[in-house]
């Protein structure tokens, strides 16, 4: 312990924060979907992976396919396009499959989304193999910035800024606007809302699409950092579920703050006792469930 | 060439017809059947998978698909990296499928499970991808061969070469499970025996996601070598994220992954992998013989073979040659024939099979090229040195009873 300098400590905290941003973005999507649809969306990881692949395909594959090697969908366009496509895909699943399950037990939704995730992962694995693909962030974001205590890759700074912005915007949308009020009302009493002339089924579809799009944005942002493989979402999903449980199922603010906080705690664990870094999140989850079963920010039912 | 092959095959079949009764006696069940048991869909499917079966088929075709007048057949299945599934498949293959030899096993636990069954049923196993030391130490079998490398040889190859180049201080980033620990232990032993120093170890959970923490920690030790005792996507991510932070980009500090396949370098890209040192037993662009085999493989798979896929080719070819020389496919006789031969083909050079099942042969010390130095796809490595088998393979272990006897 004594050999850890302040610089190294700060460096690890920064890395923890970056990880936390991904947790926050992914768990917000999950929380939104659970809050409004009552579906535990196990396809979240696969949708995250799918967006990363779509961005990679746009950046490196589309040109050669069309016989124009120089043509590429640039990163900024991919950042909008890939999540949009994944959201459309998600909404199609909601319309055709999920919709039939709303009146059934949670378990059915969980099993269905789990199955869809397996099919998606299998499909990508069959086509692209498992070793993974990669692409570079746009040139303007390459190289490091000197933040005093370490050299921080510009791209990672961008990721933190972008995800914090997206998280705050999402929180504002759901908690502070009229649209958000409708959405929250929809969970309480869909019939009443329908009586006010609001098309609740469409609203639900769009909300699912929005939650999926958040996973998609995270996927595109993660791609230059992680290796793009069919398995990349699955391994992250466990932790993200723990984040949602600790934050309080369905709580958007809870998902955001818990995501960031757990990222930092994980980063710290990696300095002090790396072997425990994957477990620490689940230890906290167990404690949270013992002490506050509804989660840190959840409302008691 | 083609007409000659057809001629040979015709000749062989005629001979087979003439000595049909005899062949049936020499070859059990009247057929020599090779089984490929590996990962067809999971994390190891890129460096084994379908490509392994293709490599095996190339070897079988080179033998004219016949030995001792009996046809040679190939079966392949997915063991999903699970020992119980591998054991069930192997049992079925041995009991009902007429399979005489099973090869590949990218997960060592599956190999160890099947080795045991093969011993009971008097059949052969050849570990072309399984690299655990246990297969040639305490779990060794007289009917098994580890046809490519083991963790010690991989670690020793890279470690000795770097130490010789004056890189004396080391730190490890290790996958926190059996494989990582044993790779780290073997490498650390070599480093210390050769006058080097291990400054630190950081262990990461398996499989890991973000390695920047561990790589920064390793960098902070100031060691000249950051050795990666992990594999597959863990290695790829560690190298990739180190590159983001500029780690391992100077002569003062290099990254040395102890187990890397060419498929890993392919997916990392040269920009990120450049300058790394690694040890492999096969590189397709080594000489004319290796290129000839690799081009055959490439025409079928549209990619170059990994070292373990190449090893399958050599293992199957040697196995079939040994049957021919021994005049029988009985497991014990084939193994002693293999032990008496020098293995030298497109893939394995100066190979000698030891009593404990270790195939001792030349390994290659490779350095990843810079993007500008690469002339085509898959042109990835400078061959820095040929490492003689005796220098890098571990001494026969007392833990293996077969060694004690000899």
PDB file of C-alpha atoms in Angstrom, chain A residues 148-259:
ATOM      1  CA  UNK A 148      -0.928  17.090 -14.285  1.00  0.00           C
ATOM      2  CA  UNK A 149      -0.771  13.761 -12.538  1.00  0.00           C
ATOM      3  CA  UNK A 150      -0.930  11.593 -15.638  1.00  0.00           C
ATOM      4  CA  UNK A 151      -1.180  11.465 -19.414  1.00  0.00           C
ATOM      5  CA  UNK A 152      -4.839  10.878 -20.119  1.00  0.00           C
ATOM      6  CA  UNK A 153      -5.954   9.770 -23.581  1.00  0.00           C
ATOM      7  CA  UNK A 154      -8.071  12.524 -25.109  1.00  0.00           C
ATOM      8  CA  UNK A 155     -10.609   9.990 -26.223  1.00  0.00           C
ATOM      9  CA  UNK A 156     -11.308   8.903 -22.672  1.00  0.00           C
ATOM     10  CA  UNK A 157     -11.820  12.492 -21.582  1.00  0.00           C
ATOM     11  CA  UNK A 158     -14.306  12.836 -24.399  1.00  0.00           C
ATOM     12  CA  UNK A 159     -16.102   9.671 -23.269  1.00  0.00           C
ATOM     13  CA  UNK A 160     -16.489  11.024 -19.744  1.00  0.00           C
ATOM     14  CA  UNK A 161     -17.773  14.376 -20.956  1.00  0.00           C
ATOM     15  CA  UNK A 162     -20.157  12.855 -23.482  1.00  0.00           C
ATOM     16  CA  UNK A 163     -21.619  10.302 -21.119  1.00  0.00           C
ATOM     17  CA  UNK A 164     -22.083  12.762 -18.273  1.00  0.00           C
ATOM     18  CA  UNK A 165     -23.889  15.074 -20.675  1.00  0.00           C
ATOM     19  CA  UNK A 166     -26.129  12.279 -21.925  1.00  0.00           C
ATOM     20  CA  UNK A 167     -26.867  11.084 -18.406  1.00  0.00           C
ATOM     21  CA  UNK A 168     -27.819  14.552 -17.205  1.00  0.00           C
ATOM     22  CA  UNK A 169     -29.966  15.198 -20.261  1.00  0.00           C
ATOM     23  CA  UNK A 170     -31.775  11.906 -19.761  1.00  0.00           C
ATOM     24  CA  UNK A 171     -32.337  12.615 -16.104  1.00  0.00           C
ATOM     25  CA  UNK A 172     -33.690  16.087 -16.957  1.00  0.00           C
ATOM     26  CA  UNK A 173     -35.972  14.677 -19.632  1.00  0.00           C
ATOM     27  CA  UNK A 174     -37.525  12.105 -17.327  1.00  0.00           C
ATOM     28  CA  UNK A 175     -37.627  13.979 -14.071  1.00  0.00           C
ATOM     29  CA  UNK A 176     -38.115  17.627 -14.995  1.00  0.00           C
ATOM     30  CA  UNK A 177     -40.149  17.880 -18.194  1.00  0.00           C
ATOM     31  CA  UNK A 178     -43.813  17.423 -19.019  1.00  0.00           C
ATOM     32  CA  UNK A 179     -42.993  14.490 -21.276  1.00  0.00           C
ATOM     33  CA  UNK A 180     -41.187  12.896 -18.379  1.00  0.00           C
ATOM     34  CA  UNK A 181     -44.227  13.445 -16.191  1.00  0.00           C
ATOM     35  CA  UNK A 182     -46.409  11.615 -18.722  1.00  0.00           C
ATOM     36  CA  UNK A 183     -43.923   8.780 -18.879  1.00  0.00           C
ATOM     37  CA  UNK A 184     -43.862   8.421 -15.116  1.00  0.00           C
ATOM     38  CA  UNK A 185     -47.627   8.651 -14.974  1.00  0.00           C
ATOM     39  CA  UNK A 186     -47.766   5.837 -17.523  1.00  0.00           C
ATOM     40  CA  UNK A 187     -46.154   3.494 -15.042  1.00  0.00           C
ATOM     41  CA  UNK A 188     -48.595   4.412 -12.308  1.00  0.00           C
ATOM     42  CA  UNK A 189     -51.823   4.357 -14.228  1.00  0.00           C
ATOM     43  CA  UNK A 190     -51.705   3.712 -17.963  1.00  0.00           C
ATOM     44  CA  UNK A 191     -55.494   3.717 -18.298  1.00  0.00           C
ATOM     45  CA  UNK A 192     -55.891   7.182 -16.889  1.00  0.00           C
ATOM     46  CA  UNK A 193     -53.193   8.461 -19.189  1.00  0.00           C
ATOM     47  CA  UNK A 194     -54.928   6.845 -22.133  1.00  0.00           C
ATOM     48  CA  UNK A 195     -58.089   8.655 -21.094  1.00  0.00           C
ATOM     49  CA  UNK A 196     -56.217  11.938 -21.466  1.00  0.00           C
ATOM     50  CA  UNK A 197     -55.725  11.084 -25.110  1.00  0.00           C
ATOM     51  CA  UNK A 198     -52.161   9.828 -24.953  1.00  0.00           C
ATOM     52  CA  UNK A 199     -51.276   6.816 -27.059  1.00  0.00           C
ATOM     53  CA  UNK A 200     -49.688   4.704 -24.371  1.00  0.00           C
ATOM     54  CA  UNK A 201     -48.562   1.748 -26.536  1.00  0.00           C
ATOM     55  CA  UNK A 202     -46.643   4.088 -28.851  1.00  0.00           C
ATOM     56  CA  UNK A 203     -45.171   5.830 -25.846  1.00  0.00           C
ATOM     57  CA  UNK A 204     -43.982   2.519 -24.472  1.00  0.00           C
ATOM     58  CA  UNK A 205     -42.415   1.514 -27.767  1.00  0.00           C
ATOM     59  CA  UNK A 206     -40.580   4.805 -28.025  1.00  0.00           C
ATOM     60  CA  UNK A 207     -39.395   4.544 -24.436  1.00  0.00           C
ATOM     61  CA  UNK A 208     -37.999   1.097 -25.046  1.00  0.00           C
ATOM     62  CA  UNK A 209     -36.287   2.443 -28.136  1.00  0.00           C
ATOM     63  CA  UNK A 210     -34.816   5.291 -26.092  1.00  0.00           C
ATOM     64  CA  UNK A 211     -33.447   2.936 -23.439  1.00  0.00           C
ATOM     65  CA  UNK A 212     -31.912   0.752 -26.117  1.00  0.00           C
ATOM     66  CA  UNK A 213     -30.417   3.775 -27.841  1.00  0.00           C
ATOM     67  CA  UNK A 214     -28.607   4.655 -24.601  1.00  0.00           C
ATOM     68  CA  UNK A 215     -27.009   1.208 -24.651  1.00  0.00           C
ATOM     69  CA  UNK A 216     -26.191   1.805 -28.298  1.00  0.00           C
ATOM     70  CA  UNK A 217     -24.417   5.104 -27.623  1.00  0.00           C
ATOM     71  CA  UNK A 218     -22.417   3.432 -24.872  1.00  0.00           C
ATOM     72  CA  UNK A 219     -21.499   0.665 -27.338  1.00  0.00           C
ATOM     73  CA  UNK A 220     -20.188   3.072 -29.966  1.00  0.00           C
ATOM     74  CA  UNK A 221     -18.265   5.021 -27.324  1.00  0.00           C
ATOM     75  CA  UNK A 222     -16.762   1.834 -25.871  1.00  0.00           C
ATOM     76  CA  UNK A 223     -15.648   0.378 -29.193  1.00  0.00           C
ATOM     77  CA  UNK A 224     -12.344   2.266 -29.570  1.00  0.00           C
ATOM     78  CA  UNK A 225     -11.432   1.364 -25.972  1.00  0.00           C
ATOM     79  CA  UNK A 226     -12.493  -2.255 -25.823  1.00  0.00           C
ATOM     80  CA  UNK A 227     -12.149  -4.956 -28.407  1.00  0.00           C
ATOM     81  CA  UNK A 228     -15.383  -5.325 -30.385  1.00  0.00           C
ATOM     82  CA  UNK A 229     -16.431  -8.918 -29.850  1.00  0.00           C
ATOM     83  CA  UNK A 230     -19.810 -10.642 -29.671  1.00  0.00           C
ATOM     84  CA  UNK A 231     -19.110 -11.266 -25.989  1.00  0.00           C
ATOM     85  CA  UNK A 232     -18.346  -7.675 -24.978  1.00  0.00           C
ATOM     86  CA  UNK A 233     -21.857  -6.887 -23.752  1.00  0.00           C
ATOM     87  CA  UNK A 234     -22.484 -10.053 -21.812  1.00  0.00           C
ATOM     88  CA  UNK A 235     -19.525  -9.580 -19.505  1.00  0.00           C
ATOM     89  CA  UNK A 236     -20.513  -6.008 -18.703  1.00  0.00           C
ATOM     90  CA  UNK A 237     -24.175  -6.783 -18.129  1.00  0.00           C
ATOM     91  CA  UNK A 238     -23.703  -8.569 -14.798  1.00  0.00           C
ATOM     92  CA  UNK A 239     -22.189  -5.495 -13.226  1.00  0.00           C
ATOM     93  CA  UNK A 240     -24.754  -3.203 -14.786  1.00  0.00           C
ATOM     94  CA  UNK A 241     -27.559  -5.257 -13.300  1.00  0.00           C
ATOM     95  CA  UNK A 242     -25.931  -5.007  -9.907  1.00  0.00           C
ATOM     96  CA  UNK A 243     -25.752  -1.234 -10.375  1.00  0.00           C
ATOM     97  CA  UNK A 244     -29.460  -1.073 -11.137  1.00  0.00           C
ATOM     98  CA  UNK A 245     -30.308  -3.167  -8.099  1.00  0.00           C
ATOM     99  CA  UNK A 246     -28.148  -1.062  -5.797  1.00  0.00           C
ATOM    100  CA  UNK A 247     -29.499   2.177  -7.226  1.00  0.00           C
ATOM    101  CA  UNK A 248     -33.065   1.007  -6.873  1.00  0.00           C
ATOM    102  CA  UNK A 249     -34.916  -0.751  -9.702  1.00  0.00           C
ATOM    103  CA  UNK A 250     -36.423   1.823 -11.989  1.00  0.00           C
ATOM    104  CA  UNK A 251     -34.757   4.844 -10.397  1.00  0.00           C
ATOM    105  CA  UNK A 252     -33.063   6.913 -13.068  1.00  0.00           C
ATOM    106  CA  UNK A 253     -31.161   9.157 -10.703  1.00  0.00           C
ATOM    107  CA  UNK A 254     -30.174   6.091  -8.697  1.00  0.00           C
ATOM    108  CA  UNK A 255     -28.809   4.324 -11.780  1.00  0.00           C
ATOM    109  CA  UNK A 256     -26.723   7.330 -12.749  1.00  0.00           C
ATOM    110  CA  UNK A 257     -25.202   8.097  -9.353  1.00  0.00           C
ATOM    111  CA  UNK A 258     -24.673   4.446  -8.433  1.00  0.00           C
ATOM    112  CA  UNK A 259     -23.045   3.758 -11.776  1.00  0.00           C
TER     113      UNK A 259
END
